[in-house]
Short mmCIF file of C-alpha atoms (C1' of nucleotides) in Angstrom, two decimals:
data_model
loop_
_atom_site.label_atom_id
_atom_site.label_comp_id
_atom_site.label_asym_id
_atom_site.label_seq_id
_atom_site.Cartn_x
_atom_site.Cartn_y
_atom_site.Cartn_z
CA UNK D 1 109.88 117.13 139.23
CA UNK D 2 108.68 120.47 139.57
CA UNK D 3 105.57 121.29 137.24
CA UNK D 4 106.69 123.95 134.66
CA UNK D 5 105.39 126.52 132.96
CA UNK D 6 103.93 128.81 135.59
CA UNK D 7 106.38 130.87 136.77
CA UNK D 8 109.92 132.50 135.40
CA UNK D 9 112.46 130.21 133.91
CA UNK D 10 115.81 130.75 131.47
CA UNK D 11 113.86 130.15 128.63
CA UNK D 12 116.86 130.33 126.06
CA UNK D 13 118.47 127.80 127.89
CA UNK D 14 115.54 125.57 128.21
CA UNK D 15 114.75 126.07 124.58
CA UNK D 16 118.97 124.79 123.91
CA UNK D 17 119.27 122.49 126.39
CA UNK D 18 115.85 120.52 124.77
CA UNK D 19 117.25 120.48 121.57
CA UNK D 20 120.63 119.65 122.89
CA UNK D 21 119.02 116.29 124.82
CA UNK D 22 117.16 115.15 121.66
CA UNK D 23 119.93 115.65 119.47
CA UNK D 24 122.20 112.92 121.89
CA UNK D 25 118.81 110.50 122.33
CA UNK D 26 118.55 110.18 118.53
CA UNK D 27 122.24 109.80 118.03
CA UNK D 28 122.07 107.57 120.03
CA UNK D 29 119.38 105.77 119.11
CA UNK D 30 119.76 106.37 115.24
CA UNK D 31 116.70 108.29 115.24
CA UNK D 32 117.14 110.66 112.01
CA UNK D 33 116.18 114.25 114.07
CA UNK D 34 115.97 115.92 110.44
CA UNK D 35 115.23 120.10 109.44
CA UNK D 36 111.30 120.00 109.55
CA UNK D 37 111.33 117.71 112.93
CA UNK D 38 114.19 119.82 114.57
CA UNK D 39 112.43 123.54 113.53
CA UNK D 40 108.89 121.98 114.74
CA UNK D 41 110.38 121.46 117.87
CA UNK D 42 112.26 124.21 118.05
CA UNK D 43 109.10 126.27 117.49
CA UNK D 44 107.14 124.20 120.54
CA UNK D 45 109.98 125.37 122.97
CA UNK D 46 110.39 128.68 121.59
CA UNK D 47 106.84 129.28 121.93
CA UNK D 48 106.69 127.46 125.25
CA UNK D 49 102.74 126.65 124.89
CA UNK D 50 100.09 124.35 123.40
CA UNK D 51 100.29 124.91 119.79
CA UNK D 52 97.84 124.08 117.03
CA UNK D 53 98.84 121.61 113.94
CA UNK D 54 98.20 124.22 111.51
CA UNK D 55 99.43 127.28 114.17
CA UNK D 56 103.03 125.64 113.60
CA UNK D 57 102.09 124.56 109.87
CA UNK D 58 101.96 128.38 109.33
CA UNK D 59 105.14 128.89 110.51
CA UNK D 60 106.72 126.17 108.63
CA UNK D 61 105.54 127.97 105.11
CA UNK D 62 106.77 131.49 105.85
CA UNK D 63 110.33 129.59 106.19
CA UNK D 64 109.59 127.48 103.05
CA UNK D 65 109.95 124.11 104.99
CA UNK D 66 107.19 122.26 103.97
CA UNK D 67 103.47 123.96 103.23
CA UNK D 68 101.35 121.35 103.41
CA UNK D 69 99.14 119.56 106.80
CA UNK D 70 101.31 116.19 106.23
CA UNK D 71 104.44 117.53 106.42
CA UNK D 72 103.62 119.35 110.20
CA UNK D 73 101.34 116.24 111.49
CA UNK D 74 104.93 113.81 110.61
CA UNK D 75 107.16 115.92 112.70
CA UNK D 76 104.47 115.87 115.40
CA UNK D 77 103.85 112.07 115.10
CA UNK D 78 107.56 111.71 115.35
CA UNK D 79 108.54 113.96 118.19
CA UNK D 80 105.20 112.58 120.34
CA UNK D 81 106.19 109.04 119.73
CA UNK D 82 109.64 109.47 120.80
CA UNK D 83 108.21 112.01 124.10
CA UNK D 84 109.84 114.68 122.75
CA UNK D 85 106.30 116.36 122.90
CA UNK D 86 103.12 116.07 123.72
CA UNK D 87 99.59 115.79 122.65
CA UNK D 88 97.25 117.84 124.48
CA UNK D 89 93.91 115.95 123.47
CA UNK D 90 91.67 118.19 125.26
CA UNK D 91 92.52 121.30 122.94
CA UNK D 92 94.11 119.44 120.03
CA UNK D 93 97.27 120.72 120.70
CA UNK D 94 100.95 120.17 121.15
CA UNK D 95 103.79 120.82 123.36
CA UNK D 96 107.20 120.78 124.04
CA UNK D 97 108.08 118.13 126.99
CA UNK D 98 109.16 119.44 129.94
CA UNK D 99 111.03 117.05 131.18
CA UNK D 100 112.88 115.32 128.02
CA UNK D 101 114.50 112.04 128.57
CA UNK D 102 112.92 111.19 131.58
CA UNK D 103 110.33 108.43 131.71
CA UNK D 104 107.43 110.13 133.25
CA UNK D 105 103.23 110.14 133.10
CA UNK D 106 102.39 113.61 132.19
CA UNK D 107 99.98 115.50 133.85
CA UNK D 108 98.99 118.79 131.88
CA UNK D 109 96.75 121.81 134.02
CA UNK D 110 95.41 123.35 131.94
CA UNK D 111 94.05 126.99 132.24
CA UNK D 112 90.14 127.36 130.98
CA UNK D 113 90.67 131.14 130.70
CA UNK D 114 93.84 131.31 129.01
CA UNK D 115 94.77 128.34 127.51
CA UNK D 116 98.35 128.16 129.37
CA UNK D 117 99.59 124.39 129.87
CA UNK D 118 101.60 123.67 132.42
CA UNK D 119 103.37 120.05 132.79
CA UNK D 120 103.38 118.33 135.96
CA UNK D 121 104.06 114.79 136.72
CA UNK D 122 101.73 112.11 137.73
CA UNK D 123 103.43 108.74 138.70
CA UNK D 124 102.14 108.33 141.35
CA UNK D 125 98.72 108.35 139.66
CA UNK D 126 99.84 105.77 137.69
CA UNK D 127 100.55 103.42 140.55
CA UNK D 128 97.11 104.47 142.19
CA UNK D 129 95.53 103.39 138.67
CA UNK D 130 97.11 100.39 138.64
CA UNK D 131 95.67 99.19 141.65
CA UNK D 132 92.13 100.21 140.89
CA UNK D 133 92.57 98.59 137.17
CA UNK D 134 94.36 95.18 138.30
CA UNK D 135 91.05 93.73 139.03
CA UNK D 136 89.36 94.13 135.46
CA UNK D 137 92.92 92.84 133.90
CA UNK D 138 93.74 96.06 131.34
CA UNK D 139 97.36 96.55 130.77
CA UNK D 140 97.91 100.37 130.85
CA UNK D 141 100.69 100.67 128.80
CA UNK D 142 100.35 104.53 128.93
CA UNK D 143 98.62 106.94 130.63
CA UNK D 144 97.98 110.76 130.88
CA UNK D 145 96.22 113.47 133.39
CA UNK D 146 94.27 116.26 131.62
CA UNK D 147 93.54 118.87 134.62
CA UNK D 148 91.69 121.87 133.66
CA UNK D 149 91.32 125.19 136.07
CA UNK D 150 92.48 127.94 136.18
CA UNK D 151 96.40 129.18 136.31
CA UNK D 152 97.92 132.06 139.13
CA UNK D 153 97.40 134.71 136.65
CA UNK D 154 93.76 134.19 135.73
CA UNK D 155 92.77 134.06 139.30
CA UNK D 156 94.23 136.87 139.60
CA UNK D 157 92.63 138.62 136.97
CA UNK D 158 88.98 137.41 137.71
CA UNK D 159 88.80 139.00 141.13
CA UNK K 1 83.98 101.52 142.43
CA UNK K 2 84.59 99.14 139.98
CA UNK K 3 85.98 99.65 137.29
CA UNK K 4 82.55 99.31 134.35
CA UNK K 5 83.07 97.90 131.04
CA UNK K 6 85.22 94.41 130.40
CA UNK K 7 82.67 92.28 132.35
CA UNK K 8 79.25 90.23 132.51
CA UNK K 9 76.42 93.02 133.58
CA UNK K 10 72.34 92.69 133.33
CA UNK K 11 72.57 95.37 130.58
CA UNK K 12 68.87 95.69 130.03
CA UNK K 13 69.06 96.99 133.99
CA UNK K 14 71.78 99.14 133.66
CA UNK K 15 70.01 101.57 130.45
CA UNK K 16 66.58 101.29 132.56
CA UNK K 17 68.78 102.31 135.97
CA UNK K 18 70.69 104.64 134.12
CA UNK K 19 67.61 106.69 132.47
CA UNK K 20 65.96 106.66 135.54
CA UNK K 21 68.48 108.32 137.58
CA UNK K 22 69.12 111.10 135.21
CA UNK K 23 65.09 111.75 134.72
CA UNK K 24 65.20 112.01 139.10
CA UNK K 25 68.14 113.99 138.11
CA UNK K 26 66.71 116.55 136.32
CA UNK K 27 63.61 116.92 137.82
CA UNK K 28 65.49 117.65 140.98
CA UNK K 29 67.34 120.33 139.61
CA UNK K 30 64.47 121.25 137.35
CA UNK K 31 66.62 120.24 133.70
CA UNK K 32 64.84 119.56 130.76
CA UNK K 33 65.59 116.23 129.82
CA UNK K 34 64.33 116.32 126.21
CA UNK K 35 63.44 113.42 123.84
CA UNK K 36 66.50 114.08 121.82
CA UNK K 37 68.96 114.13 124.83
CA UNK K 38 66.71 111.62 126.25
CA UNK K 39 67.47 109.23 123.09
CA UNK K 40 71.20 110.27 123.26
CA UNK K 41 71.90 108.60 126.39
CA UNK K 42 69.56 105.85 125.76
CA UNK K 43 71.49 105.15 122.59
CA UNK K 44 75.12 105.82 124.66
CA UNK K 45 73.73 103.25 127.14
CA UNK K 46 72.52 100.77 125.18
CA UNK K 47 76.16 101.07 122.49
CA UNK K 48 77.68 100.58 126.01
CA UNK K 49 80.96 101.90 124.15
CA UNK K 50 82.33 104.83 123.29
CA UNK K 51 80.75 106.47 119.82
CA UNK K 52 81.13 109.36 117.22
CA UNK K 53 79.09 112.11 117.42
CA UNK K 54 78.56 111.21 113.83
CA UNK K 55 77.72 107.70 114.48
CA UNK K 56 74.61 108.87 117.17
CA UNK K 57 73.28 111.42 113.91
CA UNK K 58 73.35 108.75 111.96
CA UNK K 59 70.70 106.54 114.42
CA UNK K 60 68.85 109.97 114.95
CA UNK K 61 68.40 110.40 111.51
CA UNK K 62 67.13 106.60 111.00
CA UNK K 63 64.13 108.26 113.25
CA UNK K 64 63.87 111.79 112.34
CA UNK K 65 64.75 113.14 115.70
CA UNK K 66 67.17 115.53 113.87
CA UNK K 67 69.39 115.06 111.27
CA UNK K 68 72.03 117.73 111.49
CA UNK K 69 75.19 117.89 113.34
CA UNK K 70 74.61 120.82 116.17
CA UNK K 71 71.46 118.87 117.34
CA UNK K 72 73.35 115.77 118.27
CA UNK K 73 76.48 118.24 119.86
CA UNK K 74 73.91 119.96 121.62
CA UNK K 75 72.64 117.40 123.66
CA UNK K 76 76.09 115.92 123.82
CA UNK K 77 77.02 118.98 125.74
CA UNK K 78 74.10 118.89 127.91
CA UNK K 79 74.97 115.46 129.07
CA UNK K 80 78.55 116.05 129.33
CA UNK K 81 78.12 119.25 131.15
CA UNK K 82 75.76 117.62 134.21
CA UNK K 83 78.05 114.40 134.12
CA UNK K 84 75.33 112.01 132.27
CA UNK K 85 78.41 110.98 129.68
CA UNK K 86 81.68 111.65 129.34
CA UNK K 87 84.03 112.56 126.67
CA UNK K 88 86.83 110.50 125.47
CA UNK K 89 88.77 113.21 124.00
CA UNK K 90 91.33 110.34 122.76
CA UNK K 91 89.27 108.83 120.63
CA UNK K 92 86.98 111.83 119.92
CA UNK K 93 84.42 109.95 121.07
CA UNK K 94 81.57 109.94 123.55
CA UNK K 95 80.24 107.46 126.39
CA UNK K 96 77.65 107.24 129.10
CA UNK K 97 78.91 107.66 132.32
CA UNK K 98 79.29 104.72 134.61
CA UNK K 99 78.58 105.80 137.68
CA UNK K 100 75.97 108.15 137.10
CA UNK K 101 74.83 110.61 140.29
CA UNK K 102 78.13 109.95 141.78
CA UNK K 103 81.01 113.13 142.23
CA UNK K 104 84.08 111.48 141.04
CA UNK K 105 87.34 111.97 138.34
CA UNK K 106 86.35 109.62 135.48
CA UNK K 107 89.70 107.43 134.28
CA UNK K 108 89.54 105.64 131.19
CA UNK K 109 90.94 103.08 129.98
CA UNK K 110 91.03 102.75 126.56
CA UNK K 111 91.72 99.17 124.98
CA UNK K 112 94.32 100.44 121.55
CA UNK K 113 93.01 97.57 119.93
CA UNK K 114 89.34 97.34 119.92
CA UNK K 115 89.07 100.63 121.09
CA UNK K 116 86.99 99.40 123.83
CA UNK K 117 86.15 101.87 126.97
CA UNK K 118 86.46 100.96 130.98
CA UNK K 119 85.35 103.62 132.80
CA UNK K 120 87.06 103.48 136.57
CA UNK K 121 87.92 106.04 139.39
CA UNK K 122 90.72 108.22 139.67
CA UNK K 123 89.97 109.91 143.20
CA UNK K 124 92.89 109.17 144.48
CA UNK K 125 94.88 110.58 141.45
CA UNK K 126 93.20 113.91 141.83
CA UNK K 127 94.85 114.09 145.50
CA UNK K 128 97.92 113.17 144.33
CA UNK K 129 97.85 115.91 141.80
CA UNK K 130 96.19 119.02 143.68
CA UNK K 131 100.06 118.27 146.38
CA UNK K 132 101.88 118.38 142.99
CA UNK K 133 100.26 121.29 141.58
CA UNK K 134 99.94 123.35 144.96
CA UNK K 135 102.97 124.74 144.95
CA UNK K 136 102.18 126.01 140.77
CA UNK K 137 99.32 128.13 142.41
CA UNK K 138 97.20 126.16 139.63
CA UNK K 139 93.84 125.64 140.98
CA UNK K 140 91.97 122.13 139.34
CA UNK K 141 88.63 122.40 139.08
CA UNK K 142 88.06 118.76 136.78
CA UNK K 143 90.66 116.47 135.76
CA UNK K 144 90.24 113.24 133.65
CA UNK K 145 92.57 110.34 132.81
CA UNK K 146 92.76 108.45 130.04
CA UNK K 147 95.13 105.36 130.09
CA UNK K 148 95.84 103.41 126.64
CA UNK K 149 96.28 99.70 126.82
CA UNK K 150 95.02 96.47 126.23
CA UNK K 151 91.91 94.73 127.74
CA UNK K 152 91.52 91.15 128.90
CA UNK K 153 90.08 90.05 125.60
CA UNK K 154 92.60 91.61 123.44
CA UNK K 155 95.32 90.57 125.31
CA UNK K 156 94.61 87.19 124.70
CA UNK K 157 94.14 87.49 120.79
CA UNK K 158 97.72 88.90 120.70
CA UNK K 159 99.05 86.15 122.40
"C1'" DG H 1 48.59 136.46 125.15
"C1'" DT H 2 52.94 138.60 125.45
"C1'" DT H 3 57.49 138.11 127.10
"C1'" DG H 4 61.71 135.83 128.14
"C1'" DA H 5 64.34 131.82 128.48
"C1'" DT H 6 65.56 127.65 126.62
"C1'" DA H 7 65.57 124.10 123.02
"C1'" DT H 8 65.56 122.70 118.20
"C1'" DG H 9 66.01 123.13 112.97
"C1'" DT H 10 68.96 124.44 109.23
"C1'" DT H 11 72.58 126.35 106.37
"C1'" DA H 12 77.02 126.94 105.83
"C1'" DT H 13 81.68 126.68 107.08
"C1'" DA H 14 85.67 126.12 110.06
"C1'" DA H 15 89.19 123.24 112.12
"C1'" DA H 16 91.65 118.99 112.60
"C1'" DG H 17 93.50 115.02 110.57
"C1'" DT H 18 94.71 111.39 106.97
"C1'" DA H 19 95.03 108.30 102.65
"C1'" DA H 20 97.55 107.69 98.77
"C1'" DC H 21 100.96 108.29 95.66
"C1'" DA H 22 105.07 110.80 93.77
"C1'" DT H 23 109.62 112.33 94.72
"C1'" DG H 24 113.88 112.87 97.10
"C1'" DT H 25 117.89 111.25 99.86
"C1'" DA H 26 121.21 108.62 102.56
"C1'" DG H 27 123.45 104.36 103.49
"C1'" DC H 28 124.75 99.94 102.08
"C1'" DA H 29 126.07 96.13 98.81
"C1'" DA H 30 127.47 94.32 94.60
"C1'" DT V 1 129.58 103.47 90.19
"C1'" DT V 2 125.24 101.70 90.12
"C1'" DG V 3 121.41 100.06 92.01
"C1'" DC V 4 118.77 98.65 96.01
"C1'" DT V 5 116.44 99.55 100.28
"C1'" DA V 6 114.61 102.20 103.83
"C1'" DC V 7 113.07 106.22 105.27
"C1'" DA V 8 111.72 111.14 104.82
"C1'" DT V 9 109.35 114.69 102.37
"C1'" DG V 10 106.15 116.95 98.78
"C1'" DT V 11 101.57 117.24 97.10
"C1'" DT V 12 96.74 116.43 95.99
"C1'" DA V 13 92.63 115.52 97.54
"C1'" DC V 14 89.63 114.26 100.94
"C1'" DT V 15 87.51 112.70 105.47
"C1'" DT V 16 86.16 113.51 110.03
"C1'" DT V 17 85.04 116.44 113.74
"C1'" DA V 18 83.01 120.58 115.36
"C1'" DT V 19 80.88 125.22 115.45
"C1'" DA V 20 78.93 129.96 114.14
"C1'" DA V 21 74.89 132.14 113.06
"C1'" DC V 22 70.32 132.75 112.46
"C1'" DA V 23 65.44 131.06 112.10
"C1'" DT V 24 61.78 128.70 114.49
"C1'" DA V 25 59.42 126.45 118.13
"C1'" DT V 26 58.06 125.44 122.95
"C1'" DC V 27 56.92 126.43 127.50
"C1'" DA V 28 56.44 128.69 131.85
"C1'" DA V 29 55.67 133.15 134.25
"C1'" DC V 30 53.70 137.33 134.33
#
DNA sequence: GTTGATATGTTATAAAGTAACATGTAGCAA
DNA sequence: TTGCTACATGTTACTTTATAACATATCAAC
């Protein structure tokens, strides 16, 4: 899994092909993917960056689907407890998942200067927790890597 | 390193050891270690558990070292920034660091539960990362993790 | 003792998140 | 069809978390 997010990508088809994959996962799983949940993620890909509660809340109102902080932090609950997308506790901020459907321990860089996330994947973190944790007997039942530095561009920039 | 937090330790030791290696600290690199960031991370010590910024006002204001939020966010950030305490950005919360005076990549583990904090070491994880993210071009210049799960104690009330 | 840097005090407000209850809707069962 | 149940949404009001901005104090160096 390649981390994504830093560098050129067919961003129409990534934003279709997300939707696509949720749409068979809650078929599937009779998961009701409904207007406001569907738009709210639609927005995270289209965007294709961390996103504020009340950044997509504002969005939602100039389409007249729902006005009000419940209605956006619902969606978000449900797309972030299905993986659909992600929390990004560090800025309090979501995001689309990069890598829908697959069971994986995100790892988010995240650039100080410009605020650009990029997902990577850290299982093998996971493992290398595990070992260090056994000892004290926590269960990690989940687990996620909040890097922050600075992205290509912005070292770029601040030479 | 071990991982700090769901064990037996001579407490009384560890705020006296704790203090004392942040006042050599500071003198060292010539930081003024206040009374009110002094009695911040006495009072993170001592908790021994992650805490509110609000909950540390509300002890400060009990004894009129300040009574208003920036004072206690100020010398939040002045631990957090040289490494005296850490953030817990999960739980919005704040802890003293475990293994004070030591470089490493704090990894939490945070009991869902009781909300009760481990603090252990991620080294390796950072590794494991910086081959992921070479290729990105994303340069890490501080990473935390922060694992959800259950500890020991918890584990057995469940069961 | 004046200056500059750093820390604290204080007011006010912004930003993020949630509790609680009312209303709507879709599927199922009698 | 009706009514029941489960789940989703609408809405009000509020809590919790965090910060901007400006005034005041402290302290060391000149």
């Amino acid at each position: 899994m390649d981390p994504v997010g830093f560098k050129q990508h067919d961003h129409k088809t990534c934003i279709r092909s997300g939707l696509k994959a949720v749409d068979a996962y809650c078929a599937d799983h009779s998961l009701q993917f409904t207007p406001v949940r569907r738009r709210v993620l639609e927005i995270l890909l289209q965007q294709h960056r961390a996103m504020g509660a009340y950044d997509i809340l504002d969005i939602l109102r100039a389409e007249d689907l729902g006005s009000q902080p419940p209605v956006v932090y619902r969606a978000l609950d449900f797309l972030v407890r299905h993986g659909f997308a992600h929390k990004i506790e560090r800025l309090n901020a979501f995001i689309a998942c990069a890598h829908m459907g697959q069971d994986h321990t995100p790892a988010f860089l995240i650039c100080r200067a410009c605020d650009a996330v990029a997902e990577a994947d850290a299982d093998p973190a996971r493992k290398v927790l595990g070992q260090a944790t056994s000892e004290s007997g926590f269960v990690i039942e989940q687990a996620a890597v909040e890097a922050l530095g600075l992205c290509p561009a912005c070292q770029k920039a601040a030479q």
